[in-house]
PDB file of C-alpha atoms in Angstrom:
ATOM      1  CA  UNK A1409     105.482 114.064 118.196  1.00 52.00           C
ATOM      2  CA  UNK A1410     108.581 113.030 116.023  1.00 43.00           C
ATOM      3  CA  UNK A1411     107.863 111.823 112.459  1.00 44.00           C
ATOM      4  CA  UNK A1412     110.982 109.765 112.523  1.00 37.00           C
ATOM      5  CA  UNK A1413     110.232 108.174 108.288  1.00 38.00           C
ATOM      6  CA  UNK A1414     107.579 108.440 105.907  1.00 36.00           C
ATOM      7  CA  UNK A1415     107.350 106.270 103.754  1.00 36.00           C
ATOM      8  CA  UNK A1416     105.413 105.594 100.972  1.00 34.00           C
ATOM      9  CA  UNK A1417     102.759 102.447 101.508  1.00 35.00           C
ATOM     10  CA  UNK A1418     102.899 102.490  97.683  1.00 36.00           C
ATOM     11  CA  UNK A1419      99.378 100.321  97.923  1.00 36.00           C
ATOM     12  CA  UNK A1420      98.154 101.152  94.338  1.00 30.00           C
ATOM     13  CA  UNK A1421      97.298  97.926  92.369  1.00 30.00           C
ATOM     14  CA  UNK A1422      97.563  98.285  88.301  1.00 31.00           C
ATOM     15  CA  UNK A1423      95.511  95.880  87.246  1.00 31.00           C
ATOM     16  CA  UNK A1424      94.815  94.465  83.997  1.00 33.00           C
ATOM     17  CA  UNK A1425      92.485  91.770  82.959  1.00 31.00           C
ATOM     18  CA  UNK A1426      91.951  88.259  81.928  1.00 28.00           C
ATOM     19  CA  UNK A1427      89.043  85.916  80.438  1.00 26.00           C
ATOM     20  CA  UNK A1428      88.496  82.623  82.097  1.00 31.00           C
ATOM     21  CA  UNK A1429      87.621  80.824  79.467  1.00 31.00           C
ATOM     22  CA  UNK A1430      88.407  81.847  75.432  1.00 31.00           C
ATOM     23  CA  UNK A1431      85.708  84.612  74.391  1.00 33.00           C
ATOM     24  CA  UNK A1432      82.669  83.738  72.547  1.00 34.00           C
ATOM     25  CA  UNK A1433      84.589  85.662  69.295  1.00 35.00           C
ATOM     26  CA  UNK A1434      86.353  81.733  68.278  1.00 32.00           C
ATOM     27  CA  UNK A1435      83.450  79.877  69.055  1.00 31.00           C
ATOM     28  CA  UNK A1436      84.738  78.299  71.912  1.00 34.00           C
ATOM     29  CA  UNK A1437      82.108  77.610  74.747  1.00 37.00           C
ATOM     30  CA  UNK A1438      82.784  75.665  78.163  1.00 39.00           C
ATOM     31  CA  UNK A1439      79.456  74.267  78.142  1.00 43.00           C
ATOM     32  CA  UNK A1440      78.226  76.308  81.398  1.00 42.00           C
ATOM     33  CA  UNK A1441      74.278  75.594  81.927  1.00 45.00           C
ATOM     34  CA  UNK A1442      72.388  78.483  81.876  1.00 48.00           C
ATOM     35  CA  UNK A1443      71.892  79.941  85.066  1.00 54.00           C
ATOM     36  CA  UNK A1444      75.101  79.430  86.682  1.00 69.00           C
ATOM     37  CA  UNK A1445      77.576  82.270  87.933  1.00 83.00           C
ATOM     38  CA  UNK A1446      78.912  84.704  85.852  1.00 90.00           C
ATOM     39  CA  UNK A1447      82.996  85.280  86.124  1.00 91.00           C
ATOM     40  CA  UNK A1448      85.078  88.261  86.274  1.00 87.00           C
ATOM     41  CA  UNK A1449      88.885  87.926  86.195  1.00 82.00           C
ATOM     42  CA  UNK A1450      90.987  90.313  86.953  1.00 80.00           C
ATOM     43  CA  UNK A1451      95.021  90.800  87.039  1.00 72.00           C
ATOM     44  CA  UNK A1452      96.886  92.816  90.045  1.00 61.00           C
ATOM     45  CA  UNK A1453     100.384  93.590  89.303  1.00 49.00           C
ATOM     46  CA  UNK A1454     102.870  95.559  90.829  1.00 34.00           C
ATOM     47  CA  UNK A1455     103.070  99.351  89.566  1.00 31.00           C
ATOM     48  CA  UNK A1456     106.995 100.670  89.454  1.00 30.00           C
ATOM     49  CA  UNK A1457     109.589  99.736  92.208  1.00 32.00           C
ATOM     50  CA  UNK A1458     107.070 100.084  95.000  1.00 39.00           C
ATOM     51  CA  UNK A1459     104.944  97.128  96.447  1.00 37.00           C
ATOM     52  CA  UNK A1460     101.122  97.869  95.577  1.00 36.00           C
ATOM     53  CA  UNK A1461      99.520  94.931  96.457  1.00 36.00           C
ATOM     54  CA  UNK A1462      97.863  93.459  99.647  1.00 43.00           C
ATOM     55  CA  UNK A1463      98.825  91.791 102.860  1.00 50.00           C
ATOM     56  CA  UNK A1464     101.170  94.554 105.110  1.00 56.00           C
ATOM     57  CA  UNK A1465     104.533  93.310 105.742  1.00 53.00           C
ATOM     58  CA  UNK A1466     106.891  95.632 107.816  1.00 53.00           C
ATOM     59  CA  UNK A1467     110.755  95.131 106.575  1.00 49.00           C
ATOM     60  CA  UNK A1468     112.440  96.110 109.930  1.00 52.00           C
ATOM     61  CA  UNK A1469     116.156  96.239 107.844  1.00 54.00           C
ATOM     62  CA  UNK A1470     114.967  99.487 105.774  1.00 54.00           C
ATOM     63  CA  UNK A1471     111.882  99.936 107.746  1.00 61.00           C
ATOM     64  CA  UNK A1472     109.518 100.053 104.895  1.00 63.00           C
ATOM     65  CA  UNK A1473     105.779  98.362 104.524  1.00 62.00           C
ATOM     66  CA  UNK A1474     105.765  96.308 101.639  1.00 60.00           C
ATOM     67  CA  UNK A1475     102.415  94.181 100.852  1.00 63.00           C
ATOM     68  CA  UNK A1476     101.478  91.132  99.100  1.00 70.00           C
ATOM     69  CA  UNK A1477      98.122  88.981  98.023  1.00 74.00           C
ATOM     70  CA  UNK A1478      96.856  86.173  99.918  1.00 84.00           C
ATOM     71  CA  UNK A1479      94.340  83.625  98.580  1.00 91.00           C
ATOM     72  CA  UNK A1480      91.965  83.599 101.726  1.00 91.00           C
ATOM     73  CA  UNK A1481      91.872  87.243 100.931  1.00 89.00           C
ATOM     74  CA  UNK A1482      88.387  89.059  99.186  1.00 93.00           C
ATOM     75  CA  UNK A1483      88.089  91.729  96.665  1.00 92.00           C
ATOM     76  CA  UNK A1484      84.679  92.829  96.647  1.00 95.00           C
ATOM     77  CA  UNK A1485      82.638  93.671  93.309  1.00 94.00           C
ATOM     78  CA  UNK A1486      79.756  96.240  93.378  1.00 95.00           C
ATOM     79  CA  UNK A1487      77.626  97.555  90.327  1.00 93.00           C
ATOM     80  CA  UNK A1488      76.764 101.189  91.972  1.00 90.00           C
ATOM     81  CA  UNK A1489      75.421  99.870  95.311  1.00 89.00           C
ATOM     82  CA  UNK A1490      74.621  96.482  94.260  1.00 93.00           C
ATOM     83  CA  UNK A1491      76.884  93.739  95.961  1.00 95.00           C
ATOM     84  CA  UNK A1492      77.104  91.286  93.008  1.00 94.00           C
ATOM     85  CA  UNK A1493      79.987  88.834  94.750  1.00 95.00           C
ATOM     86  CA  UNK A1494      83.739  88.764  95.333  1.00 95.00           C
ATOM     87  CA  UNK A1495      87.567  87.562  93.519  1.00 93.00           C
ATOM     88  CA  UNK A1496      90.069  86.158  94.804  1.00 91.00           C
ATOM     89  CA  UNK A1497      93.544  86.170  94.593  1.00 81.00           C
ATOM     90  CA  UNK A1498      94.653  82.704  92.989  1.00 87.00           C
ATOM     91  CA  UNK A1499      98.422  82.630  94.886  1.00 82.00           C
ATOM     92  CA  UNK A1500     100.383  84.095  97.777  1.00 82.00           C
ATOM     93  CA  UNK A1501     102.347  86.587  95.632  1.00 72.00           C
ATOM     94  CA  UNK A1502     102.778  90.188  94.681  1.00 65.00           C
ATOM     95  CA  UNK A1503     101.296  89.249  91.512  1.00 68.00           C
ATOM     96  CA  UNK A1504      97.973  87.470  91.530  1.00 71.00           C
ATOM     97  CA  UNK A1505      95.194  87.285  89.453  1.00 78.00           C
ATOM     98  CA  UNK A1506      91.978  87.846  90.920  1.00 82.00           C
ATOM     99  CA  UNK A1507      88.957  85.594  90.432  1.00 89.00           C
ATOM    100  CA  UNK A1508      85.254  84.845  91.262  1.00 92.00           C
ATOM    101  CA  UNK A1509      81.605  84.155  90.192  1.00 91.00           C
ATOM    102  CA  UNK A1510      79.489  86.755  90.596  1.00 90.00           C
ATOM    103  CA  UNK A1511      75.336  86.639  91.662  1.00 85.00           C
ATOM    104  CA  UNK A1512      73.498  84.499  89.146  1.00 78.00           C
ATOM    105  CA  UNK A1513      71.354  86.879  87.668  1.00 81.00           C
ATOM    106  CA  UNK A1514      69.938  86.584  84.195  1.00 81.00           C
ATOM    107  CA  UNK A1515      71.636  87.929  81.064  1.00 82.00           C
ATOM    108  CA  UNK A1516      69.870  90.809  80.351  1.00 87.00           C
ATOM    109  CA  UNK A1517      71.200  92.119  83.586  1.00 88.00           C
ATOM    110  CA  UNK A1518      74.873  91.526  82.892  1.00 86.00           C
ATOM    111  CA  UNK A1519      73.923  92.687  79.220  1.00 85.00           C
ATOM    112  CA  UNK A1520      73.536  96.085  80.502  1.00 87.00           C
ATOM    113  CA  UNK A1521      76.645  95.744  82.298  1.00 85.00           C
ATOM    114  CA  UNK A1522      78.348  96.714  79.097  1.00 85.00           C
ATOM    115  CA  UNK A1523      79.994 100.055  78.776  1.00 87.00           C
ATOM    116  CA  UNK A1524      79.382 100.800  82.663  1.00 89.00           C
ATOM    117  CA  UNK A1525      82.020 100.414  85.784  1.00 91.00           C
ATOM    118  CA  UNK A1526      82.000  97.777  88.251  1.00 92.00           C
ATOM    119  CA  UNK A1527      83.523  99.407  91.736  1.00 93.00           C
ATOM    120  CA  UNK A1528      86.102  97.127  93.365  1.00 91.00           C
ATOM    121  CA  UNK A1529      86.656  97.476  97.121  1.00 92.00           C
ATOM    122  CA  UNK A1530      89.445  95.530  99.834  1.00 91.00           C
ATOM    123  CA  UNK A1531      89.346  93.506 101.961  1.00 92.00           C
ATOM    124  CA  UNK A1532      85.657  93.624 103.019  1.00 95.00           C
ATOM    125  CA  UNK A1533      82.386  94.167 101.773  1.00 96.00           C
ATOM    126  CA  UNK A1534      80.077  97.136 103.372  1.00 94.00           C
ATOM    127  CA  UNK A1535      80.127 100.602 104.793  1.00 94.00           C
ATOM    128  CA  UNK A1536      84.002 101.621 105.408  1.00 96.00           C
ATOM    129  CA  UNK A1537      85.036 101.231 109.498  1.00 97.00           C
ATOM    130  CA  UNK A1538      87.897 102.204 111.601  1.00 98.00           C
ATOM    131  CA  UNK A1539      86.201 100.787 114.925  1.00 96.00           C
ATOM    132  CA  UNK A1540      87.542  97.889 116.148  1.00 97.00           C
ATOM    133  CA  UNK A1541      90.933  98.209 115.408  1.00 98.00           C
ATOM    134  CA  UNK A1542      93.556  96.359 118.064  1.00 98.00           C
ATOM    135  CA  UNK A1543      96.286  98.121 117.362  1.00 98.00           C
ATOM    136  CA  UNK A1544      98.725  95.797 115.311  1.00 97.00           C
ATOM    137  CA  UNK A1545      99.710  96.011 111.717  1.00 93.00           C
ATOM    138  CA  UNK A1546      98.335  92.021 110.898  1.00 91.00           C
ATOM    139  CA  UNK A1547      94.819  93.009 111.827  1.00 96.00           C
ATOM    140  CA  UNK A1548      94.962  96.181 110.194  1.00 94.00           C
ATOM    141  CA  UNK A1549      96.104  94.328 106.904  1.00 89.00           C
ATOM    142  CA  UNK A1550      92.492  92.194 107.288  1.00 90.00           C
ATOM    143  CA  UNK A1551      90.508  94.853 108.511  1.00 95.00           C
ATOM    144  CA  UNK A1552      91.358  98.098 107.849  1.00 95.00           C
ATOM    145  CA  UNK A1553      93.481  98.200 104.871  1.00 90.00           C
ATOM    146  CA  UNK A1554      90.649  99.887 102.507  1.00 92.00           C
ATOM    147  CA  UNK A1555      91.340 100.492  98.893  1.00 87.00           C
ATOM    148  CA  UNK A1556      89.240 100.707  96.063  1.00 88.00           C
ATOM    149  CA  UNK A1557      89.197 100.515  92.312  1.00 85.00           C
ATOM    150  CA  UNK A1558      86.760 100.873  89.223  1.00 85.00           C
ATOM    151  CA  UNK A1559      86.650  98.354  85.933  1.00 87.00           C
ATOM    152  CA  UNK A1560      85.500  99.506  83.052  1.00 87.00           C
ATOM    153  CA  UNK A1561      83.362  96.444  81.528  1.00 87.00           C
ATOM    154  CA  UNK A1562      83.335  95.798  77.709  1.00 87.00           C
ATOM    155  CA  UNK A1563      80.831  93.512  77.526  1.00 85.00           C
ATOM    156  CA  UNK A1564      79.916  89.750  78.095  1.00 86.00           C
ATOM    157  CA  UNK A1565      80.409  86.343  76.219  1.00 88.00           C
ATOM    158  CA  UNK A1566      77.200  84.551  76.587  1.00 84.00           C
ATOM    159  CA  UNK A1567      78.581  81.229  75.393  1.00 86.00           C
ATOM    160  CA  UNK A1568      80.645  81.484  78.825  1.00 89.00           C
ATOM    161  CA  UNK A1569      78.971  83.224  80.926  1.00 89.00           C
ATOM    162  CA  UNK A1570      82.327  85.517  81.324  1.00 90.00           C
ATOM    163  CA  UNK A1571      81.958  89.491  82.105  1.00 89.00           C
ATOM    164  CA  UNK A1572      85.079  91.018  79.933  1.00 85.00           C
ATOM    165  CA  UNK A1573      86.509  94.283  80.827  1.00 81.00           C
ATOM    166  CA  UNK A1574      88.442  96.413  78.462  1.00 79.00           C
ATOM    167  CA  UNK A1575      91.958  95.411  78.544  1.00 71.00           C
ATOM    168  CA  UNK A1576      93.846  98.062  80.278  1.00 62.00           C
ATOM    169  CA  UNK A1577      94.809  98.613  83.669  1.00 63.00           C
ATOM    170  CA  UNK A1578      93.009 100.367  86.764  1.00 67.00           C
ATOM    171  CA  UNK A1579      94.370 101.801  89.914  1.00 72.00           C
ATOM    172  CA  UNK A1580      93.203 100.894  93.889  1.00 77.00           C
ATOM    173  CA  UNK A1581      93.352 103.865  95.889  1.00 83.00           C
ATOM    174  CA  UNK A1582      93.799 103.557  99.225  1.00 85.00           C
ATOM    175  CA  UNK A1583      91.687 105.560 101.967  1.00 92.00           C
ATOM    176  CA  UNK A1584      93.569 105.513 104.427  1.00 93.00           C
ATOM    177  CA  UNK A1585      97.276 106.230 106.099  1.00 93.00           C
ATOM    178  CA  UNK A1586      98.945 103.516 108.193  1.00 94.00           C
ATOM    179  CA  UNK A1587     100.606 104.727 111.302  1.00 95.00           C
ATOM    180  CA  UNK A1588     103.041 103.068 113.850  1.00 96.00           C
ATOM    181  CA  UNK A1589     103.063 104.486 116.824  1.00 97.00           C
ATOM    182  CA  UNK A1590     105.936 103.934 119.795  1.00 97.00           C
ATOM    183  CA  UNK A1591     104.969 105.422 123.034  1.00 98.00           C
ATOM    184  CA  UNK A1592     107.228 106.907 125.521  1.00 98.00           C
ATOM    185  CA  UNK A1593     107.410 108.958 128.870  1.00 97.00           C
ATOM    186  CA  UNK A1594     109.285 111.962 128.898  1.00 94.00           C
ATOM    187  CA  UNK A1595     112.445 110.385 130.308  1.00 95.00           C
ATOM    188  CA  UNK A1596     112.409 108.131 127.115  1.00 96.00           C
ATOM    189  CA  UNK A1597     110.620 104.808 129.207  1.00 97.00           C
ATOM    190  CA  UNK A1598     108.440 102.650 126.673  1.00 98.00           C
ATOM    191  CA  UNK A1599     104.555 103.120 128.170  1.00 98.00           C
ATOM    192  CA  UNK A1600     102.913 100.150 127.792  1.00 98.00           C
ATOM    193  CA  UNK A1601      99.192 101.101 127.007  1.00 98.00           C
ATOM    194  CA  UNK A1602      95.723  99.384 127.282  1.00 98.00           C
ATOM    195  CA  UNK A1603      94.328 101.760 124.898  1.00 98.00           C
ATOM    196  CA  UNK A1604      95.324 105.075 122.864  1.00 98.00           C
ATOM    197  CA  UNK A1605      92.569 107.392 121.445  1.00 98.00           C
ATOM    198  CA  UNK A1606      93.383 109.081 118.721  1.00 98.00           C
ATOM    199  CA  UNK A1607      91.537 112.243 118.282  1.00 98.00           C
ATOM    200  CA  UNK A1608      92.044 115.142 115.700  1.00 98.00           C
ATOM    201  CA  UNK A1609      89.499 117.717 113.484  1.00 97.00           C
ATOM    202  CA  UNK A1610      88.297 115.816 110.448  1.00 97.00           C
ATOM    203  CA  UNK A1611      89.378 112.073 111.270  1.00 98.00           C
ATOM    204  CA  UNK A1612      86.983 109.341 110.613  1.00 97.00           C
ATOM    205  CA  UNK A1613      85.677 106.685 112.745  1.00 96.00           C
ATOM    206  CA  UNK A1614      82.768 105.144 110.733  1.00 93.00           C
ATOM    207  CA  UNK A1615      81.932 105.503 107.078  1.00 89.00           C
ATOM    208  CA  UNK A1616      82.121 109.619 106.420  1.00 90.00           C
ATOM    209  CA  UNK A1617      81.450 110.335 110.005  1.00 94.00           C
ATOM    210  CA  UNK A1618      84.150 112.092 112.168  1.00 95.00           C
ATOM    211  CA  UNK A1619      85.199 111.066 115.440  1.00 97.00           C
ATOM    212  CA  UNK A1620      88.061 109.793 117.631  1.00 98.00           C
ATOM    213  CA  UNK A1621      89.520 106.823 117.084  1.00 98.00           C
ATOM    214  CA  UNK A1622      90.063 104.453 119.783  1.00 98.00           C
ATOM    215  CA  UNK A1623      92.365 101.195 119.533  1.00 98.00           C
ATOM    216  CA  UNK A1624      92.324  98.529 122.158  1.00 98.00           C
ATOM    217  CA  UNK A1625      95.427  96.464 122.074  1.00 98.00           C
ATOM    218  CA  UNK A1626      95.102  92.648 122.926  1.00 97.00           C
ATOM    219  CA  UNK A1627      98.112  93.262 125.599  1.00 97.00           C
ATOM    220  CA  UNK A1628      99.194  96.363 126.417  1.00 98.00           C
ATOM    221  CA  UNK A1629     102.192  97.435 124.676  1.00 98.00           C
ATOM    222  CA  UNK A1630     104.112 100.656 123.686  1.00 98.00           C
ATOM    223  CA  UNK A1631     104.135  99.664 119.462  1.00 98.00           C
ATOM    224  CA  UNK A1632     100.735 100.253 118.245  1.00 98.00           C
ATOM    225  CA  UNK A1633      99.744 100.707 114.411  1.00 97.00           C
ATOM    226  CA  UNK A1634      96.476 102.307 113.247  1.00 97.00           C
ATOM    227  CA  UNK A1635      94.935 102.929 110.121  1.00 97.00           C
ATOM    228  CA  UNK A1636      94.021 106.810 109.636  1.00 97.00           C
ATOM    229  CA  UNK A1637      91.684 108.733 107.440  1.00 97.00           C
ATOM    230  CA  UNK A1638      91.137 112.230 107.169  1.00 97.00           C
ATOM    231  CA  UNK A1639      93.476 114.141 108.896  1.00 97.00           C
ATOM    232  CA  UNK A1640      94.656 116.904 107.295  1.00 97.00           C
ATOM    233  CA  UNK A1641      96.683 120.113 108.108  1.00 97.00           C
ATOM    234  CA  UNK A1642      94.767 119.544 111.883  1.00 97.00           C
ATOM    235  CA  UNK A1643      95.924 118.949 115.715  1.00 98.00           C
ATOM    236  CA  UNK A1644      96.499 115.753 116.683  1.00 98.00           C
ATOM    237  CA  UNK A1645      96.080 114.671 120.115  1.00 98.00           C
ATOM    238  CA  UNK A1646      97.041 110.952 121.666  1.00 98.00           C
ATOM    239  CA  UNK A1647      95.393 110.361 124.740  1.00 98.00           C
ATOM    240  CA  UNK A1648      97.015 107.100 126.063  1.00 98.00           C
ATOM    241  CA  UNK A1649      96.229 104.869 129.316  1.00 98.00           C
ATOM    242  CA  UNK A1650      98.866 102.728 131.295  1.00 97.00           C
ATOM    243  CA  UNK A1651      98.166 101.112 134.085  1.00 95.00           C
ATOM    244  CA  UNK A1652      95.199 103.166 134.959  1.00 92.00           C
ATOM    245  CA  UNK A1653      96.976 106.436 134.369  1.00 97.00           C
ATOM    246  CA  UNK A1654      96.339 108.425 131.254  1.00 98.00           C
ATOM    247  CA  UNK A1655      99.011 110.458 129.378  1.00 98.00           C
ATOM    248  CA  UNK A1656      98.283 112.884 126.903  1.00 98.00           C
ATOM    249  CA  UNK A1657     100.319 114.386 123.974  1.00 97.00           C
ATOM    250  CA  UNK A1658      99.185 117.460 120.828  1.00 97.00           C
ATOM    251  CA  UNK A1659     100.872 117.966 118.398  1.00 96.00           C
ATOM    252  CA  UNK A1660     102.765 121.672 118.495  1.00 95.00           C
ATOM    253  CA  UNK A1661     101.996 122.374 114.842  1.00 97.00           C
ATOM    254  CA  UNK A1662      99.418 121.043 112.434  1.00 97.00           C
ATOM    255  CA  UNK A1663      99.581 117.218 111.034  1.00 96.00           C
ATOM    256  CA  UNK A1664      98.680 115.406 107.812  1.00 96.00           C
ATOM    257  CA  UNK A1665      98.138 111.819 106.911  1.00 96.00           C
ATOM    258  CA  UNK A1666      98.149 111.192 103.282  1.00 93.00           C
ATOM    259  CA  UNK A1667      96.073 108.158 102.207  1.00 91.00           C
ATOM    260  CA  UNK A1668      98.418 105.740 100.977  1.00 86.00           C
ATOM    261  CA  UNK A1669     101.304 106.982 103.081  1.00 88.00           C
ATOM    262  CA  UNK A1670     103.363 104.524 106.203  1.00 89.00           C
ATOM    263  CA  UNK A1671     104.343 106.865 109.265  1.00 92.00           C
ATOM    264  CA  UNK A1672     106.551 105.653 111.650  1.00 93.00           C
ATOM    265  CA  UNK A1673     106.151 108.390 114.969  1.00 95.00           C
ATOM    266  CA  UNK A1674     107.969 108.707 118.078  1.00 96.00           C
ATOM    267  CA  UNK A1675     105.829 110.526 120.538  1.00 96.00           C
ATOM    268  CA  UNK A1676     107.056 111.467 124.249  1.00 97.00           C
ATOM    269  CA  UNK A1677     103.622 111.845 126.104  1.00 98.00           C
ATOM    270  CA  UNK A1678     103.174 113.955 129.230  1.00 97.00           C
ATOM    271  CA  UNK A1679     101.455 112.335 132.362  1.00 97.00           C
ATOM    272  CA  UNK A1680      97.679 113.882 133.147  1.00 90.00           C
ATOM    273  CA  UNK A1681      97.411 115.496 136.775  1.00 84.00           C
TER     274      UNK A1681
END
């Protein structure tokens, strides 16, 4: 297996934060009945000269994954385990400010809120998943892209209904590596597969549970991208199948994947007898 570039994925969001409406402090109210949402804004900006936001985007000129928000995208908001709602990013940029009403419960609830962390966590709600995946960097970016984040909360403006966290910033971490494989036979002939298994001590497959990973590409093809957790100083073994004929390659030395990392492997796989 050739590690050909890393590169860093650089998805880190700094985010600082916003009211939605001017804080109970002037006076100022927006009239909102009682019992309607509460709001949480918050800001994602870009941290240094790397891209650290959302949607994947693959620059084939310098070959490096840059990323960028999308407003049909969904940051979920959690107090411990409690799902209270989700944000959303108000433009198609790098820089986007992230907004949404969280669960209607009463004051006293969101009261409490004060002083405590709200968990952030992209781009879907539930138990973390690698299943599924199909083996191209677009579905990944919907799917598979996991990061997550904590907001310290301040307190709340009753007058608005607004949840306002300290000003500051907060970092995503992401949980996974992204990884671009190209498959080839050992005369340097592209294999086309139907499905590559990706197997090595310590990866996960579903929430903190180990296991192989298996992608299923819509058409089989010799590019295929897959979002990696836990592999760390271990073998890796590829066990691909073309056209009903499976090839196999391990790695000769231990392998990492750093969370947050793009690899972009060459890997000449041997036919199976």
């Amino acid at each position: 297996m050739k590690n050909t570039r890393l590169l860093s994925l650089g998805v880190l969001l700094s985010v600082g934060t916003l009211l939605t409406a001017c804080s109970s402090d002037d006076g100022a109210s927006d009239g909102s009945p009682a019992g309607s949402a509460w709001t949480l804004t918050v800001k994602a900006t870009k941290g240094g000269n790397e891209a650290t936001t959302r949607a994947l985007l693959l620059d084939e000129k310098d070959n490096t994954l840059y990323a960028t928000w999308k407003t049909t995208e969904n940051v979920h908001v959690y107090s411990k385990d409690e799902y209270l709602g989700k944000l959303n990013p108000d433009v198609n940029a790098a820089t986007a400010n992230l907004k949404g009403s969280l669960d209607t419960k009463d004051e006293n609830y969101y009261r409490g809120l004060a002083k405590s962390n709200l968990d952030l966590q992209f781009p879907k709600a539930g138990q973390i998943s690698y299943s599924g995946q199909n083996g191209t960097l677009e579905y990944i970016s919907s799917n598979y892209d996991w990061a997550k984040a904590t907001v310290e909360i301040e307190g709340i403006d009753l007058s608005t209904r607004t949840i306002k966290p300290y000003y500051g910033t907060v970092t995503f971490e992401n949980q996974q590596a992204i990884v671009k494989f190209t498959l080839k036979d050992g005369a340097g002939n592209s294999l086309n597969a139907s499905s590559l298994k990706i197997s090595a001590l310590g990866l996960i497959d579903f929430g903190e549970t180990p296991g192989d990973v298996i992608i299923t590409p819509t058409v089989p093809t010799n590019v295929i991208w897959a979002a990696l957790r836990g592999i760390s100083e271990n073998y890796v073994t590829l066990t691909a199948t073309v056209d009903k004929v499976t090839y196999t390659y391990t790695t000769k030395e231990p392998k990492s994947f750093e969370n947050g990392k793009y690899y972009d492997i060459t890997v000449k796989m041997t036919q199976k007898p």
